[in-house]
Amino acid sequence: RKEVEQDPGPFNVPEGATVAFNCTYSNSASQSFFWYRQDCRKEPKLLMSVYSSGNEDGRFTAQLNRASQYISLLIRDSKLSDSATYLCVVNWLGDSSYKLIFGSGTRLLVRP
Amino acid sequence: DAMVIQNPRYQVTQFGKPVTLSCSQTLNHNVMYWYQQKSSQAPKLLFHYYDKDFNNEADTPDNFQSRRPNTSFCFLDIRSPGLGDAAMYLCATSSGVGGLTDTQYFGPGTRLTVL
């Protein structure tokens, strides 16, 4: 089983649609969780951290379910500019220190 | 203002010819990371420094080395690049590790081509 698993997509949605991505992780000791956004041939950028109680930032809502070990990202009212790859990222306790483990990403295409 | 700077942005080298990639940061962060990312794949952590403490990932080939002469700079040395080392190399920094606020800030990356 992969450490962090995501549906690669692509998700092809019209402008204004609501789209949701899920991500599962295998290490129950993981402490912190993030969603990063990566545009084509660019570096990943933090979209939002994921808090235990869930959190919202404008059109974006992140949820964490520790019991089932999954994280979700909901995007409402999709914009063309939301087209990107969304990386699920989990902070992972390795042999001697924490490190971030990245999922392979879910690609989103928002069409006019 | 750029916070994590990588040079060069594009590097072309020949098979077996050593190459050094550079990263600098203005955030005064304790931790600096090097990732390798190939097309349509997740970034893969190669190693990181917590201050001067070097942490190598178990599956990072010996061909990859790193130096951190001071807080601001970190270098990735590829001693004998192979065709399979062609990738985007991302440098990142964070203030600490393990916490929800210890988010990583990435540089723009160096795209390495091996001929």
Coordinates of C-alpha atoms in Angstrom, one line a residue:
Chain A
R1 CA 0.0 0.0 0.0
K2 CA 1.3 3.4 -0.9
E3 CA 2.0 5.8 2.0
V4 CA -0.2 8.5 0.6
E5 CA -2.7 7.6 -2.1
Q6 CA -4.7 9.9 -4.4
D7 CA -6.9 9.4 -7.5
P8 CA -4.7 10.8 -10.3
G9 CA -7.7 12.0 -12.3
P10 CA -7.9 14.1 -14.3
F11 CA -11.1 15.6 -13.1
N12 CA -12.6 17.5 -15.9
V13 CA -15.3 19.9 -14.7
P14 CA -17.1 23.0 -16.0
E15 CA -16.6 26.4 -14.5
G16 CA -18.8 26.8 -11.4
A17 CA -18.9 23.1 -10.5
T18 CA -18.1 21.7 -7.1
V19 CA -15.4 19.0 -7.1
A20 CA -14.0 16.9 -4.3
F21 CA -10.7 15.1 -4.0
N22 CA -9.9 12.3 -1.5
C23 CA -6.6 11.1 -0.2
T24 CA -5.8 8.2 2.1
Y25 CA -2.7 7.7 4.2
S26 CA -1.3 4.6 5.8
N27 CA 0.6 5.8 8.9
S28 CA -1.9 6.2 11.7
A29 CA 0.8 8.2 13.7
S30 CA 0.7 11.0 11.2
Q31 CA 0.3 14.3 12.9
S32 CA -0.3 17.0 10.3
F33 CA -1.8 17.2 6.9
F34 CA -1.7 19.6 4.0
W35 CA -3.0 20.3 0.5
Y36 CA -0.5 21.7 -1.9
R37 CA -1.2 23.0 -5.4
Q38 CA 1.2 22.5 -8.2
D39 CA 0.9 24.2 -11.6
C40 CA 2.5 22.6 -14.7
R41 CA 6.3 22.8 -14.4
K42 CA 6.2 24.9 -11.3
E43 CA 6.9 24.2 -7.7
P44 CA 4.3 23.0 -5.2
K45 CA 2.7 25.8 -3.1
L46 CA 0.8 25.4 0.1
L47 CA -3.0 25.7 -0.5
M48 CA -4.1 24.9 3.1
S49 CA -3.2 23.0 6.2
V50 CA -5.9 20.5 7.4
Y51 CA -7.0 20.8 10.9
S52 CA -8.7 18.1 12.9
S53 CA -12.0 19.9 13.0
G54 CA -11.9 20.7 9.3
N55 CA -11.3 24.2 7.9
E56 CA -12.5 26.4 5.2
D57 CA -10.7 29.1 3.2
G58 CA -13.0 30.8 0.8
R59 CA -14.1 28.3 -1.8
F60 CA -11.9 25.6 -0.4
T61 CA -12.8 23.2 2.4
A62 CA -10.5 20.6 3.9
Q63 CA -11.6 17.7 6.1
L64 CA -9.7 15.1 8.1
N65 CA -11.0 11.8 9.2
R66 CA -8.4 10.2 11.4
A67 CA -10.4 7.0 12.1
S68 CA -10.5 6.2 8.4
Q69 CA -7.2 7.9 7.6
Y70 CA -8.4 10.1 4.8
I71 CA -8.3 13.7 3.9
S72 CA -10.6 15.5 1.5
L73 CA -10.5 18.8 -0.3
L74 CA -13.7 20.4 -1.6
I75 CA -13.6 23.2 -4.2
R76 CA -16.8 25.1 -4.8
D77 CA -17.6 27.4 -7.7
S78 CA -14.6 26.2 -9.7
K79 CA -12.6 28.8 -11.7
L80 CA -10.5 28.3 -14.7
S81 CA -7.5 29.3 -12.6
D82 CA -8.1 26.3 -10.3
S83 CA -6.8 24.0 -13.0
A84 CA -3.7 22.5 -11.5
T85 CA -2.5 19.3 -9.7
Y86 CA -3.5 19.0 -6.1
L87 CA -1.0 17.2 -3.9
C88 CA -2.1 15.6 -0.6
V89 CA 0.8 15.8 1.9
V90 CA 1.1 14.0 5.2
N91 CA 3.7 14.7 7.9
W92 CA 5.3 11.3 8.6
L93 CA 7.4 10.1 11.5
G94 CA 10.3 8.3 10.0
D95 CA 13.2 6.5 11.7
S96 CA 14.6 9.6 13.3
S97 CA 12.5 12.6 12.3
Y98 CA 9.4 13.8 10.7
K99 CA 9.2 14.3 6.9
L100 CA 6.5 15.2 4.4
I101 CA 5.2 12.4 2.2
F102 CA 3.6 13.6 -1.0
G103 CA 0.8 11.9 -2.8
S104 CA 1.2 11.7 -6.6
G105 CA -1.4 14.4 -7.0
T106 CA -4.9 14.7 -8.5
R107 CA -5.1 16.7 -11.7
L108 CA -8.0 19.1 -12.1
L109 CA -9.0 20.7 -15.4
V110 CA -11.7 23.4 -15.3
R111 CA -13.2 24.1 -18.7
P112 CA -15.2 27.2 -19.7
Chain B
D1 CA 10.5 39.0 -2.8
A2 CA 11.8 35.6 -3.5
M3 CA 12.2 33.6 -0.4
V4 CA 13.7 30.3 -1.7
I5 CA 16.0 30.8 -4.6
Q6 CA 17.4 28.1 -6.8
N7 CA 20.1 28.4 -9.4
P8 CA 20.3 27.6 -12.2
R9 CA 16.7 27.2 -13.2
Y10 CA 17.8 24.9 -16.0
Q11 CA 20.9 22.8 -16.1
V12 CA 22.1 20.6 -18.9
T13 CA 25.0 18.2 -18.2
Q14 CA 26.6 15.2 -19.9
F15 CA 26.3 11.7 -18.7
G16 CA 28.8 11.2 -15.9
K17 CA 29.8 14.9 -15.6
P18 CA 29.4 16.2 -12.0
V19 CA 26.9 18.9 -11.5
T20 CA 26.0 21.1 -8.5
L21 CA 22.6 22.7 -7.9
S22 CA 22.3 25.6 -5.5
C23 CA 19.6 26.8 -3.1
S24 CA 19.4 29.8 -0.9
Q25 CA 16.8 31.1 1.5
T26 CA 16.0 34.4 3.1
L27 CA 13.5 33.0 5.6
N28 CA 16.2 32.0 8.2
H29 CA 14.6 28.6 8.4
N30 CA 16.3 25.8 10.3
V31 CA 15.4 23.0 7.9
M32 CA 16.4 22.7 4.2
Y33 CA 15.3 19.9 1.9
W34 CA 16.1 18.5 -1.5
Y35 CA 13.5 16.7 -3.5
Q36 CA 13.6 15.0 -6.9
Q37 CA 10.4 15.1 -9.0
K38 CA 9.9 13.3 -12.2
S39 CA 7.1 13.9 -14.6
S40 CA 3.6 13.1 -13.2
Q41 CA 5.2 11.8 -10.0
A42 CA 5.2 13.0 -6.4
P43 CA 8.2 14.9 -5.1
K44 CA 10.6 12.4 -3.6
L45 CA 12.6 13.5 -0.6
L46 CA 16.4 12.9 -1.1
F47 CA 17.7 14.4 2.2
H48 CA 17.3 17.3 4.6
Y49 CA 19.3 19.3 7.0
Y50 CA 18.1 20.4 10.4
D51 CA 20.6 23.1 11.1
K52 CA 23.8 21.2 10.5
D53 CA 22.4 17.8 11.1
F54 CA 22.2 15.9 7.8
N55 CA 19.4 13.3 7.4
N56 CA 19.7 11.1 4.4
E57 CA 16.8 9.0 3.1
A58 CA 17.5 5.3 3.1
D59 CA 16.8 4.9 -0.7
T60 CA 18.8 8.0 -1.8
P61 CA 21.6 6.8 -4.1
D62 CA 25.2 7.5 -3.0
N63 CA 25.5 9.5 -6.3
F64 CA 23.6 12.3 -4.5
Q65 CA 25.4 14.4 -1.9
S66 CA 24.6 17.6 -0.2
R67 CA 26.3 20.4 1.6
R68 CA 25.0 23.2 3.9
P69 CA 27.8 25.6 4.6
N70 CA 25.6 28.1 6.5
T71 CA 21.9 28.7 7.3
S72 CA 21.1 30.3 4.0
F73 CA 22.7 28.0 1.5
C74 CA 22.4 24.4 0.6
F75 CA 23.9 22.5 -2.4
L76 CA 23.0 19.3 -4.2
D77 CA 25.9 17.5 -5.8
I78 CA 25.3 14.8 -8.3
R79 CA 28.6 13.1 -8.7
S80 CA 28.0 11.1 -11.9
P81 CA 24.6 11.9 -13.4
G82 CA 22.9 9.2 -15.3
L83 CA 20.0 9.5 -17.8
G84 CA 17.7 8.4 -15.0
D85 CA 18.6 11.5 -12.9
A86 CA 17.0 13.9 -15.3
A87 CA 14.2 15.5 -13.3
M88 CA 13.1 18.6 -11.5
Y89 CA 15.1 19.2 -8.3
L90 CA 13.2 21.1 -5.7
C91 CA 14.6 22.8 -2.7
A92 CA 12.3 23.6 0.3
T93 CA 12.7 25.1 3.7
S94 CA 10.7 25.0 6.9
S95 CA 11.2 26.4 10.4
G96 CA 10.8 23.0 12.0
V97 CA 9.5 19.6 11.4
G98 CA 6.5 17.7 12.6
G99 CA 4.1 20.5 13.4
L100 CA 1.1 21.8 11.6
T101 CA 2.7 25.2 11.2
D102 CA 6.0 23.7 9.9
T103 CA 4.9 24.1 6.3
Q104 CA 7.5 23.8 3.6
Y105 CA 8.2 26.6 1.2
F106 CA 9.6 25.5 -2.1
G107 CA 11.9 27.2 -4.5
P108 CA 11.1 27.3 -8.2
G109 CA 13.2 24.2 -9.0
T110 CA 16.1 23.4 -11.2
R111 CA 15.2 21.3 -14.3
L112 CA 18.1 18.9 -15.0
T113 CA 18.7 17.4 -18.4
V114 CA 21.3 14.7 -18.9
L115 CA 22.6 14.1 -22.4

